[in-house]
Short mmCIF file of C-alpha atoms and ligand atoms in Angstrom, two decimals:
data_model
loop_
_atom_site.label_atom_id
_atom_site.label_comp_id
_atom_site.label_asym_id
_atom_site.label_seq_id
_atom_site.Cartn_x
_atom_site.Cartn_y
_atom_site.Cartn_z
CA UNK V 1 0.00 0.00 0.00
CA UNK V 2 1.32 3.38 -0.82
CA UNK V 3 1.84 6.21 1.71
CA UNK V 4 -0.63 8.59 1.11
CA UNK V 5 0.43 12.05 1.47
CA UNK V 6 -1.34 15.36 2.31
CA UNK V 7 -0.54 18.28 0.38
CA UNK V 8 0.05 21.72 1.68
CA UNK V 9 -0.70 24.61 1.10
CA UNK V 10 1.76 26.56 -1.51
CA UNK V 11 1.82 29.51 1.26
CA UNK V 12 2.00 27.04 4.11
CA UNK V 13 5.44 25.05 2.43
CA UNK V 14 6.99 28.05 2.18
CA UNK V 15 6.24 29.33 5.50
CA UNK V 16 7.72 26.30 6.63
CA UNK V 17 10.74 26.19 4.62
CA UNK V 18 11.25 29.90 5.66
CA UNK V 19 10.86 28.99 10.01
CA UNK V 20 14.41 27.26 8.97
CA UNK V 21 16.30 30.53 7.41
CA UNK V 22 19.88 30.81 7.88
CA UNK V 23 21.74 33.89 7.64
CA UNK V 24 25.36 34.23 6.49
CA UNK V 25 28.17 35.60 7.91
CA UNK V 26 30.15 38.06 6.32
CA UNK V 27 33.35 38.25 4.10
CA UNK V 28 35.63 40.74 2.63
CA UNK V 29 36.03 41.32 -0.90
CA UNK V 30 38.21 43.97 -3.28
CA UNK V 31 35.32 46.44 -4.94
CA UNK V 32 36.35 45.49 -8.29
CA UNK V 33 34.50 41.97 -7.05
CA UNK V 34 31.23 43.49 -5.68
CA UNK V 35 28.97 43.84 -8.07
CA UNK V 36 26.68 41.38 -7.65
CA UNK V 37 27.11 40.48 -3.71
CA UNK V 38 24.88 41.33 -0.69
CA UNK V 39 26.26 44.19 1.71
CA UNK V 40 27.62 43.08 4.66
CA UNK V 41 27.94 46.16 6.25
CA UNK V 42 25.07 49.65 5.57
CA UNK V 43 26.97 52.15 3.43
CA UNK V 44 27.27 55.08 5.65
CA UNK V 45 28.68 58.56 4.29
CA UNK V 46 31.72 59.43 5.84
CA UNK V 47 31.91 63.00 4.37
CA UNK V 48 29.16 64.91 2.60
CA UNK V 49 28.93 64.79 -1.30
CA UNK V 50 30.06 66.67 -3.24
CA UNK V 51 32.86 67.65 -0.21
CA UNK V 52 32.81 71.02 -1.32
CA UNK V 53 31.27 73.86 -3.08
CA UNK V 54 32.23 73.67 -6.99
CA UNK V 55 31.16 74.73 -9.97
CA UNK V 56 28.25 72.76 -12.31
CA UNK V 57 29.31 74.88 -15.30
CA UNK V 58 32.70 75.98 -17.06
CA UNK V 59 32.30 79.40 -16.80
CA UNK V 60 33.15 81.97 -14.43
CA UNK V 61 33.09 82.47 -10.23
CA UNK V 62 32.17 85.93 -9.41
CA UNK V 63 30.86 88.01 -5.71
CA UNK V 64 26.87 88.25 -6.86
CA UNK V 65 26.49 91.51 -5.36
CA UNK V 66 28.89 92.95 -8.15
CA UNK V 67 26.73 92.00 -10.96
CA UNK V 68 23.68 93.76 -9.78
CA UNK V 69 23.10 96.93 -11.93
CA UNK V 70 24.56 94.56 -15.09
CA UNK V 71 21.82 94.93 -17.94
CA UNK V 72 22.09 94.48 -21.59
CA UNK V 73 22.76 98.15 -22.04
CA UNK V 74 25.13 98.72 -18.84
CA UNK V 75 27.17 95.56 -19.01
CA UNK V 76 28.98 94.96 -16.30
CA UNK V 77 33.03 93.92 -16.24
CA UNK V 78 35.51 91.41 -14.37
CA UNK V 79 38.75 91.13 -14.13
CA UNK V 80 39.70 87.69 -14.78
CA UNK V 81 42.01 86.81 -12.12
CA UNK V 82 42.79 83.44 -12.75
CA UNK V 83 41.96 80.23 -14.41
CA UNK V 84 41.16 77.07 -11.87
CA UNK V 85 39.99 73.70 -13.82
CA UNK V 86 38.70 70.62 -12.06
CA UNK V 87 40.95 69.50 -8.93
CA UNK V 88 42.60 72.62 -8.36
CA UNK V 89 41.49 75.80 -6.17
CA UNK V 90 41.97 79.38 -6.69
CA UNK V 91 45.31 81.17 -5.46
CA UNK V 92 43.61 83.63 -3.53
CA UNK V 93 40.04 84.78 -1.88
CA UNK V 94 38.02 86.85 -4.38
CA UNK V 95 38.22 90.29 -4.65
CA UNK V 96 35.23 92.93 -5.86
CA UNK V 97 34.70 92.98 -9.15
CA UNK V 98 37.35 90.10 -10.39
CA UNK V 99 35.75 86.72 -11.57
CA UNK V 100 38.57 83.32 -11.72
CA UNK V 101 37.16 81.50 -14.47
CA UNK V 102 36.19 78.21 -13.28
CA UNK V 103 35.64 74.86 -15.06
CA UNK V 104 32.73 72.26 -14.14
CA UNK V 105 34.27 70.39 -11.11
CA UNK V 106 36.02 72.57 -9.46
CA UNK V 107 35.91 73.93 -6.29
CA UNK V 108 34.25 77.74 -5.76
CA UNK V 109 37.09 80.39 -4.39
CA UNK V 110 36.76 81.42 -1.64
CA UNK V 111 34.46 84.82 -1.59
CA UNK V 112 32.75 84.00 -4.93
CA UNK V 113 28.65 82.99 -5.02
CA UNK V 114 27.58 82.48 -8.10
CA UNK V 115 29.08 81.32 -11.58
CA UNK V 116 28.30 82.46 -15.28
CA UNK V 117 28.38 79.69 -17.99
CA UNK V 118 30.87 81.14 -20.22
CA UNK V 119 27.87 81.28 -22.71
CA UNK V 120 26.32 84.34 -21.33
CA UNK V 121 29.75 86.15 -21.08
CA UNK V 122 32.18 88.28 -23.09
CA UNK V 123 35.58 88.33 -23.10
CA UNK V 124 38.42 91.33 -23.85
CA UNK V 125 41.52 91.92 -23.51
CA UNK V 126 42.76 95.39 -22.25
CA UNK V 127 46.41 96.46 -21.91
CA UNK V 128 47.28 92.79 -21.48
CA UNK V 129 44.70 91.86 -18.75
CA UNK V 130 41.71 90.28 -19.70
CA UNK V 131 38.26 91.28 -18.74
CA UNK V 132 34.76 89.77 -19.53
CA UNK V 133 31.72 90.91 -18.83
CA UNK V 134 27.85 90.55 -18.36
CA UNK V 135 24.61 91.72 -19.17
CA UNK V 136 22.31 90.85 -16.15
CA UNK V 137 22.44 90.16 -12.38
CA UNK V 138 23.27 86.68 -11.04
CA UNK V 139 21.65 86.11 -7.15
CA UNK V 140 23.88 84.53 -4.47
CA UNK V 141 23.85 80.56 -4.73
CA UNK V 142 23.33 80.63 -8.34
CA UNK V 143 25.02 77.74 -10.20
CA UNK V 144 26.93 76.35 -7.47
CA UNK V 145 26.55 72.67 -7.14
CA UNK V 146 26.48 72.60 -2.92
CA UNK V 147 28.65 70.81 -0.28
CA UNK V 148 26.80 67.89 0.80
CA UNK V 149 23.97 68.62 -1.80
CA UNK V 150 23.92 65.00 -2.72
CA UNK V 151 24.77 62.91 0.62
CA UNK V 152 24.91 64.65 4.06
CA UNK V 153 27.37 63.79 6.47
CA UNK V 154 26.34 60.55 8.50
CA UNK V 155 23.65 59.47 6.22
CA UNK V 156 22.86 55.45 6.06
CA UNK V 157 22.65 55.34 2.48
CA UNK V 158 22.66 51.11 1.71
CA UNK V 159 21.74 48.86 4.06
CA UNK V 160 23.25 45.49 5.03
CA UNK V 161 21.86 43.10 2.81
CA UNK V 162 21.22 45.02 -0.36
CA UNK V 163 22.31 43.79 -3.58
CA UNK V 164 25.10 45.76 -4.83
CA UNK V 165 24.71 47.01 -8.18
CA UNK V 166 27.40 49.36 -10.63
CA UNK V 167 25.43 52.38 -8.82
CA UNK V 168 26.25 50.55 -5.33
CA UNK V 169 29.85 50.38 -6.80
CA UNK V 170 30.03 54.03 -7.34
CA UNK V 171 28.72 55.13 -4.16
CA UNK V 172 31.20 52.18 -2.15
CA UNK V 173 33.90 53.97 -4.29
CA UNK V 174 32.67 57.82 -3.81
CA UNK V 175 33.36 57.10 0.11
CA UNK V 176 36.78 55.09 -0.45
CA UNK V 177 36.07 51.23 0.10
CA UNK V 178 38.39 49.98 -1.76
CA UNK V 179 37.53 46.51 0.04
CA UNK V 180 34.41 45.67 1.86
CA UNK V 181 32.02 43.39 3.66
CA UNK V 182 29.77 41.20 1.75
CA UNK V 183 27.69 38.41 3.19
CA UNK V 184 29.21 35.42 2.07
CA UNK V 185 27.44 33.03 -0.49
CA UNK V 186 25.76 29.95 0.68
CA UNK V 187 27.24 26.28 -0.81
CA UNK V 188 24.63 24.46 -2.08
CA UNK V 189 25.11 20.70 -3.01
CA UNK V 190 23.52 19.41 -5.95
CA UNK V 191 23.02 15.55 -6.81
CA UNK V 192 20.83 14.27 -9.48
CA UNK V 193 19.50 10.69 -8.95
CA UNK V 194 18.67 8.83 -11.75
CA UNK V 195 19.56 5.13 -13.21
CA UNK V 196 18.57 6.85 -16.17
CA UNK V 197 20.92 9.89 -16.25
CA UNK V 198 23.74 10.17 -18.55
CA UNK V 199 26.17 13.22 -18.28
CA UNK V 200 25.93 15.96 -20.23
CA UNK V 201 29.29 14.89 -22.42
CA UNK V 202 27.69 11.11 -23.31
CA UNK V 203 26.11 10.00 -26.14
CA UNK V 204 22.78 8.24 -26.05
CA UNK V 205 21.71 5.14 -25.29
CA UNK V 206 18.35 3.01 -25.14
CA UNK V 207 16.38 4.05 -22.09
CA UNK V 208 18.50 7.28 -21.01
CA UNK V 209 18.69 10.84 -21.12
CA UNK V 210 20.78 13.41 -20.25
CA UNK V 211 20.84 14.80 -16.98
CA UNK V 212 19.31 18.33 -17.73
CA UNK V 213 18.25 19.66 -13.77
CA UNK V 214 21.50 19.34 -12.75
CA UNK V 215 23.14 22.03 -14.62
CA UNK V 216 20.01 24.00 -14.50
CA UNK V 217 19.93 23.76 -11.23
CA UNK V 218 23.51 24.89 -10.82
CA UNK V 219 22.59 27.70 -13.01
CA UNK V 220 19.41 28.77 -10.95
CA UNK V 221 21.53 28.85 -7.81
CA UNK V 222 24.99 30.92 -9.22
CA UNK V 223 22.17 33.22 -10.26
CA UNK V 224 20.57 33.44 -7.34
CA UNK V 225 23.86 34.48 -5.44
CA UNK V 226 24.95 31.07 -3.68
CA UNK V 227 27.61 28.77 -4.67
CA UNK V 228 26.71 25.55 -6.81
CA UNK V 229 28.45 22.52 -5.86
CA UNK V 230 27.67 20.06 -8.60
CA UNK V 231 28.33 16.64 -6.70
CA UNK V 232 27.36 14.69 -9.78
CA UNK V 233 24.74 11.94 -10.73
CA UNK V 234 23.59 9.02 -7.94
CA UNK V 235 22.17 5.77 -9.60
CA UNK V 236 18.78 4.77 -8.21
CA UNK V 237 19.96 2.46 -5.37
CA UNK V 238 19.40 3.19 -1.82
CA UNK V 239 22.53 2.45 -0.09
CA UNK V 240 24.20 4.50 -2.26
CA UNK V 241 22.08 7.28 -2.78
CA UNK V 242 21.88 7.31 1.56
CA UNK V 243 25.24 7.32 1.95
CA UNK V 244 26.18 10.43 -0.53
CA UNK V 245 23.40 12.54 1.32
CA UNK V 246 24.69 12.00 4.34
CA UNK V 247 28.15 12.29 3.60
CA UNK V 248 27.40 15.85 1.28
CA UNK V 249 25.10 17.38 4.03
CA UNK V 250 28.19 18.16 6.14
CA UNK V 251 30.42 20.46 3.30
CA UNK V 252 27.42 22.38 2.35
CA UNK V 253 24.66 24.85 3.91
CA UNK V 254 21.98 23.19 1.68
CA UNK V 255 21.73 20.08 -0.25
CA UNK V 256 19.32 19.75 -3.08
CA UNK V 257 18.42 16.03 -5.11
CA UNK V 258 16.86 15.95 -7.53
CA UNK V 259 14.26 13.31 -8.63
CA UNK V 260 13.22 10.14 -6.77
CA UNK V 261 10.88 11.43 -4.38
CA UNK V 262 7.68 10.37 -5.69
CA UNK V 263 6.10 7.48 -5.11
CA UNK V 264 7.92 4.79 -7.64
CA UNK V 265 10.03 1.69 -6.65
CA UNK V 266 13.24 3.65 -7.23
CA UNK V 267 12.25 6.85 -5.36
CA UNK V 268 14.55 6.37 -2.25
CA UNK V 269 14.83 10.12 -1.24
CA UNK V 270 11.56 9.63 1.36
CA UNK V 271 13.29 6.43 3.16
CA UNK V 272 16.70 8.13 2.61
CA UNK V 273 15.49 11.21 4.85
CA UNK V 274 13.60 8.81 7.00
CA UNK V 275 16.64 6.86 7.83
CA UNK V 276 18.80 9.99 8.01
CA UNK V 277 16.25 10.79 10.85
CA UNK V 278 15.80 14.50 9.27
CA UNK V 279 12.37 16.06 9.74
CA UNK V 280 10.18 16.00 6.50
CA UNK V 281 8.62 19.71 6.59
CA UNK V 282 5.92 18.56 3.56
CA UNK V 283 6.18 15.44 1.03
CA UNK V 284 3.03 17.01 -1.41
CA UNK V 285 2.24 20.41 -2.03
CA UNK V 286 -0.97 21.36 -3.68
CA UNK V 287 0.42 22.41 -6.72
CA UNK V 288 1.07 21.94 -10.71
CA UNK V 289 4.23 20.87 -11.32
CA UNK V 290 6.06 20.26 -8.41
CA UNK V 291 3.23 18.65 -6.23
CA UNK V 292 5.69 15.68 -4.85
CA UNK V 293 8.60 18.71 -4.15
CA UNK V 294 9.82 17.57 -0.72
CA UNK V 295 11.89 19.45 2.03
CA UNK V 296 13.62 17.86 5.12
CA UNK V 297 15.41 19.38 7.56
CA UNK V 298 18.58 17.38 9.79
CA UNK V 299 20.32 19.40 11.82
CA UNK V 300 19.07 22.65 10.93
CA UNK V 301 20.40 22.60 7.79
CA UNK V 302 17.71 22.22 4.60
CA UNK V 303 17.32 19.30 1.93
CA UNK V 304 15.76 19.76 -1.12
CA UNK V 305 14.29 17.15 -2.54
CA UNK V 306 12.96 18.38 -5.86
CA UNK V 307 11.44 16.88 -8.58
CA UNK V 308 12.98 14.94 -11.48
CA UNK V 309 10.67 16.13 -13.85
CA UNK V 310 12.48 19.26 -15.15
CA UNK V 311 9.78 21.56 -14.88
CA UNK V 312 8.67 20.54 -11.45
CA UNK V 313 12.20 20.67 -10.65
CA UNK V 314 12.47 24.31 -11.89
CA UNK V 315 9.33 25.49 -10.05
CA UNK V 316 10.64 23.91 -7.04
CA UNK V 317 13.77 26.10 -6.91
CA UNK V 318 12.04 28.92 -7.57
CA UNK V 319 9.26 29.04 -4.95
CA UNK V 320 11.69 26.73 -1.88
CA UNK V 321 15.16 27.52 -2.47
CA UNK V 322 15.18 30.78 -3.97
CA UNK V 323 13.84 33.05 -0.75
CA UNK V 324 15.92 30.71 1.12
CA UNK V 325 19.45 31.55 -0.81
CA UNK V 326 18.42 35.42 -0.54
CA UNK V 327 17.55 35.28 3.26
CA UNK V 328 20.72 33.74 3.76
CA UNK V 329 22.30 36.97 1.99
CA UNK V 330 20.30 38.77 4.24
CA UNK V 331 17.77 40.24 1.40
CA UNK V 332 14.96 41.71 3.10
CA UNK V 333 12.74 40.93 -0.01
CA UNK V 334 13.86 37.21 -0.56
CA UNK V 335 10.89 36.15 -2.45
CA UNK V 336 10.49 36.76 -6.32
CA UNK V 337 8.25 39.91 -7.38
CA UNK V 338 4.16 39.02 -8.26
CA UNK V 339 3.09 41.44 -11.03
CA UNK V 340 -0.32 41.68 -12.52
CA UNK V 341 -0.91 40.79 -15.97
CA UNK V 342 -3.12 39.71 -18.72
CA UNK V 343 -3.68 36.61 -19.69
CA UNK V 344 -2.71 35.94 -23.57
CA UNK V 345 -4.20 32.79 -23.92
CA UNK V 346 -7.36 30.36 -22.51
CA UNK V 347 -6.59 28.01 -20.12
CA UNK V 348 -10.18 26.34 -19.86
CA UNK V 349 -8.96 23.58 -17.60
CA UNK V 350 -9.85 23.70 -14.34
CA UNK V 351 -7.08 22.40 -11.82
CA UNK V 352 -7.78 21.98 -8.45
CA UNK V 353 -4.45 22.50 -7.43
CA UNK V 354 -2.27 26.13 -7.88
CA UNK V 355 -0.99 26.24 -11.63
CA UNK V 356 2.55 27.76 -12.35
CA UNK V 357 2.79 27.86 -15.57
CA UNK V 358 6.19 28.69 -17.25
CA UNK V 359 5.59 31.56 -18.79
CA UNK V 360 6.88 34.34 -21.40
CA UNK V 361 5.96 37.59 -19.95
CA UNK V 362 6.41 40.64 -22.20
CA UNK V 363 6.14 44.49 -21.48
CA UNK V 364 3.27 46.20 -24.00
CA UNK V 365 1.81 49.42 -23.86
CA UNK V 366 -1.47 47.62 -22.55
CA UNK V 367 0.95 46.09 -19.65
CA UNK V 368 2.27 43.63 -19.15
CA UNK V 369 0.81 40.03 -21.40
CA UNK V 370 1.71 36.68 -20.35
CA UNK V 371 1.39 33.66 -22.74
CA UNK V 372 2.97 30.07 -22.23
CA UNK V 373 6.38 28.97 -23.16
CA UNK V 374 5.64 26.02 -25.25
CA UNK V 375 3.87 22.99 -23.32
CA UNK V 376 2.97 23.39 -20.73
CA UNK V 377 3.97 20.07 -19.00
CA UNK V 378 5.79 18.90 -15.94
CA UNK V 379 8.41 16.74 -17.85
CA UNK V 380 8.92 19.02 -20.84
CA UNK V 381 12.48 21.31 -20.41
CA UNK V 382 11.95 23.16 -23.60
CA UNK V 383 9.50 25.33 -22.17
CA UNK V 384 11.94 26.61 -19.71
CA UNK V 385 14.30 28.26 -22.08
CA UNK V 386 11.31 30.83 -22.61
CA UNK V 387 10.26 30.80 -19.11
CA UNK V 388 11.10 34.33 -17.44
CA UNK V 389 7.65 34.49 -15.24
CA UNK V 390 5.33 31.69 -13.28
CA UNK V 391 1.90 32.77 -14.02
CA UNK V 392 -0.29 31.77 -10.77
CA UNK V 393 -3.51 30.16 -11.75
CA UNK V 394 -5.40 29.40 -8.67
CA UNK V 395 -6.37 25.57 -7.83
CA UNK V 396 -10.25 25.11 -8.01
CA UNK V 397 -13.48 24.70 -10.34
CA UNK V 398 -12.87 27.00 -12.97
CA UNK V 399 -10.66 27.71 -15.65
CA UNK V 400 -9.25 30.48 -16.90
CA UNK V 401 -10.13 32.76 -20.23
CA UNK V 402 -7.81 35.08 -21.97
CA UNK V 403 -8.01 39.03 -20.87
CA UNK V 404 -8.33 37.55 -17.32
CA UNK V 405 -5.89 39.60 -15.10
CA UNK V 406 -3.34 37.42 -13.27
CA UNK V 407 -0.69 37.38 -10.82
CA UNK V 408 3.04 36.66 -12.43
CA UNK V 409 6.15 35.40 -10.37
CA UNK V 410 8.77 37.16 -11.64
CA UNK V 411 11.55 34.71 -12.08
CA UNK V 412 14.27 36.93 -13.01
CA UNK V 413 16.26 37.62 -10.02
CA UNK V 414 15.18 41.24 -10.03
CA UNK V 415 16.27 41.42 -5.97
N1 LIG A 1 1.88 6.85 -9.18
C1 LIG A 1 2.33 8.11 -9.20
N2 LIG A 1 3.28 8.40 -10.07
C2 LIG A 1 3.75 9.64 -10.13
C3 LIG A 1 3.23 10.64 -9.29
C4 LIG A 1 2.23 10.28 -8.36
O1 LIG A 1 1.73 11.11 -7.58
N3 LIG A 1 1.83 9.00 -8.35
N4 LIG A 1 3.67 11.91 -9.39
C5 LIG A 1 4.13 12.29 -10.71
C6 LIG A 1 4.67 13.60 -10.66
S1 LIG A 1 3.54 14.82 -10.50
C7 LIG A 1 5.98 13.83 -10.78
S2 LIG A 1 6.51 15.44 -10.83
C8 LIG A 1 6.97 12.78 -10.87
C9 LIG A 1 8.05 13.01 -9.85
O2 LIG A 1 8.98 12.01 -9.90
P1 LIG A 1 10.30 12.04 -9.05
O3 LIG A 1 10.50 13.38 -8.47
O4 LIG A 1 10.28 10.89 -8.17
O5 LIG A 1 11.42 11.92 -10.15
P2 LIG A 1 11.88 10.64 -10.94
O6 LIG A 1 10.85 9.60 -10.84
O7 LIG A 1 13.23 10.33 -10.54
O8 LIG A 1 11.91 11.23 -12.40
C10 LIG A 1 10.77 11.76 -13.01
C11 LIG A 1 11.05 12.11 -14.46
O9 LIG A 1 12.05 13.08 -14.53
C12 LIG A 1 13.17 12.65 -15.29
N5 LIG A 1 14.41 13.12 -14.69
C13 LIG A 1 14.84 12.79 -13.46
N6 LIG A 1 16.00 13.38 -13.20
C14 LIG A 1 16.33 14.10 -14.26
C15 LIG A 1 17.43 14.92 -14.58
N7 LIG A 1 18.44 15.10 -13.73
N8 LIG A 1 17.46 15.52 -15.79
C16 LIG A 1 16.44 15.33 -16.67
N9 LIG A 1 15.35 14.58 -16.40
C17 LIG A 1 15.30 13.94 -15.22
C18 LIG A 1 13.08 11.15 -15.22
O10 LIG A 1 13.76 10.52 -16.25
C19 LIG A 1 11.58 10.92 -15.24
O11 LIG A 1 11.11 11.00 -16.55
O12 LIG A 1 6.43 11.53 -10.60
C20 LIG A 1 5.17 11.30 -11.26
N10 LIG A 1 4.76 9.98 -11.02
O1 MOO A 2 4.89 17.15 -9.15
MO1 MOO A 2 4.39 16.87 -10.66
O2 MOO A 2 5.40 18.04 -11.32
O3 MOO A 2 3.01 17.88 -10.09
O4 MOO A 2 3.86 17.19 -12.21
MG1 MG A 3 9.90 8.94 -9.43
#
């Protein structure tokens, strides 16, 4: 007689998986190696930005007050001083009625409040000394890009956990880490079982395929920020397949499988975790693909047991191991985005468990449209190639018509 198993809630196995979060410590890196990690440590501003008054414009610095009566008949006249470009500062505090031309960048003299874009200016030379002059007032503060206009003093700007991005980069390099604390990435162990599963490099034979979730999986995880460890391909055969889990679980912060946890006479994963002792969190999950996706837990740390079928297995990842890889990183939004869309196509079927269908979500000026990638099956992987989105049909009695609106997991790792 075969087990019968209750399924869960979608909501409910992830709540679960999530009660077993770990978080990771952190690590140092060079900046040039950032991009791409979580913060391990808030960005805080050390010194305002910009750290000084400057100049937005090339042009000239001049005292405001001295332009005031300057109109297009009574134009008024500077005495250019000096010449300061970016990274350099004038000789000398400003003095009535002189003007240091300035270039964007650099810093205001001393004395001067305002600058002229060399546009609205003319320029002489008299007896060797060169003038230039206006024809209307400028008010004090004009054109000055501000000390600490951008970033005061003090501010938290990024916190722990964020993912840094180039714009991350610049800021971490505005305020001079040249090396700094990211969490570090969680190793993930990834076995595929499967008498049928050839490697990727061998040809064909009767009866097998190629182990596809494997390197997907891989892929899913490096993209997800965690370190795949790709510990190879386990024939179906118990002893075996127990003894590699419970070797693997003790190098890694997760271990995934994948396949063998349904029901079949070669599906060892539920004895393997029952004779590991580890706690099964849920064996069935009341959803389409992906129902018999299976997560154990031995010694706080989390087993996977996905599906073999490729899409289930890719679902799996998605909606169990993804928020769990981020909340390690400390992301304080581990979960993928839900966007609405419309539906592009029927689905008249009703299910009653929660579809995910691997979807192609595009961007139109109506919003965003979602439409199936190819079949929409649990054992088909060419529908995963086109797959950026998991529309969310709801389990029950009806199905669903085109122009519907419906919620869309994002599964581009948009966090
Ligand atoms: N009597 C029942 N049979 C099945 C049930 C059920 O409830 N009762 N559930 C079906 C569903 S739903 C799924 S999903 C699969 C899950 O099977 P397993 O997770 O145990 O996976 P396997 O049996 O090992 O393999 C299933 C399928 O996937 C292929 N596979 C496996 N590993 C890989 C890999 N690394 N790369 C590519 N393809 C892989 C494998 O060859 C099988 O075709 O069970 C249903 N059966
Ligand atoms: O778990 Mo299966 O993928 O529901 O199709
Ligand atoms: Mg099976």
């Amino acid at each position: 007689m075969v087990e019968r198993r209750i399924p869960v809630k979608v909501e409910e196995a992830v709540h679960k998986v999530m009660e077993y979060i770990k978080h990771g410590d952190v690590e140092e890196v060079l900046l040039k190696e950032a991009c791409g990690r979580y913060l391990g440590e808030s960005i805080i501003a050390t010194h305002p930005v910009p750290p000084f008054d400057r100049s937005p414009y090339d042009g000239f610095a001049i005292r405001a007050e001295d332009s005031k009566y300057a109109t297009r008949e009574n134009p008024v006249s500077f005495k250019v001083v000096e010449t300061i470009g970016a990274g350099k500062v004038a000789s000398a505090p400003l003095q009535p009625f002189h003007a240091v031309r300035i270039m964007t960048g650099a810093q205001m003299p001393e004395g001067a409040d305002a600058v002229v874009m060399i546009e609205l200016t003319q320029s002489y030379v008299e007896e060797q000394q060169t003038f230039m002059s206006i024809k209307r007032s400028f008010e004090a503060g004009d054109n000055i890009s501000f000390k600490g206009e951008d970033v005061q003093k003090g501010e938290v700007l990024v916190e722990k956990g964020t993912k840094i991005n180039p714009g991350t980069v610049a800021l971490l390099a505005t305020f001079g880490y040249s090396q700094l604390q990211v969490i570090q990435k969680p190793r993930i162990g990834v076995f595929a079982t499967g008498t049928e599963l050839l490697s990727v490099n061998q040809e064909l034979e009767p009866g097998k395929i190629r182990n596809s979730n494997a390197p997907m999986v891989c892929a899913q995880i490096e993209q997800s920020g965690g370190i795949a460890i790709d510990l190879g391909i386990l024939e179906d055969d118990f002893e075996k397949c127990y003894r590699a889990v419970g070797e693997a679980i003790n190098s890694v912060d997760f271990l995934i499988t994948t396949g063998g946890v349904s029901v079949g006479d070669f599906d060892f994963l539920p004895a393997i975790y029952e004779k590991l002792g580890a706690t099964v969190l849920f064996n069935k999950v009341g959803m389409r693909p992906g129902s018999v996706t299976t997560v154990a837990e031995l010694d706080g740390k989390l087993l996977f047991g996905l599906s073999g079928n490729p899409s289930a297995c890719y679902v799996g990842f998605e909606l169990f191991t993804y928020p769990i890889i981020k909340s390690f990183l400390h992301s304080k939004k581990p979960h993928h985005s839900v966007v609405k869309a419309t539906l592009g196509s029927d689905f008249l079927k009703a299910n009653p468990f929660t579809r995910f269908v691997r979807t192609s979500i595009e961007y139109t000026k109506e919003g965003f449209v979602v439409n199936p990638a190819r079949l929409d099956k649990s054992n088909v992987v060419s529908s995963l190639a086109f797959t950026n989105g998991l529309t969310i049909l709801p389990g029950g009695t009806k199905g669903f018509q085109k122009g519907q609106q419906v919620d869309v997991l994002l599964t581009k790792d948009t966090n």
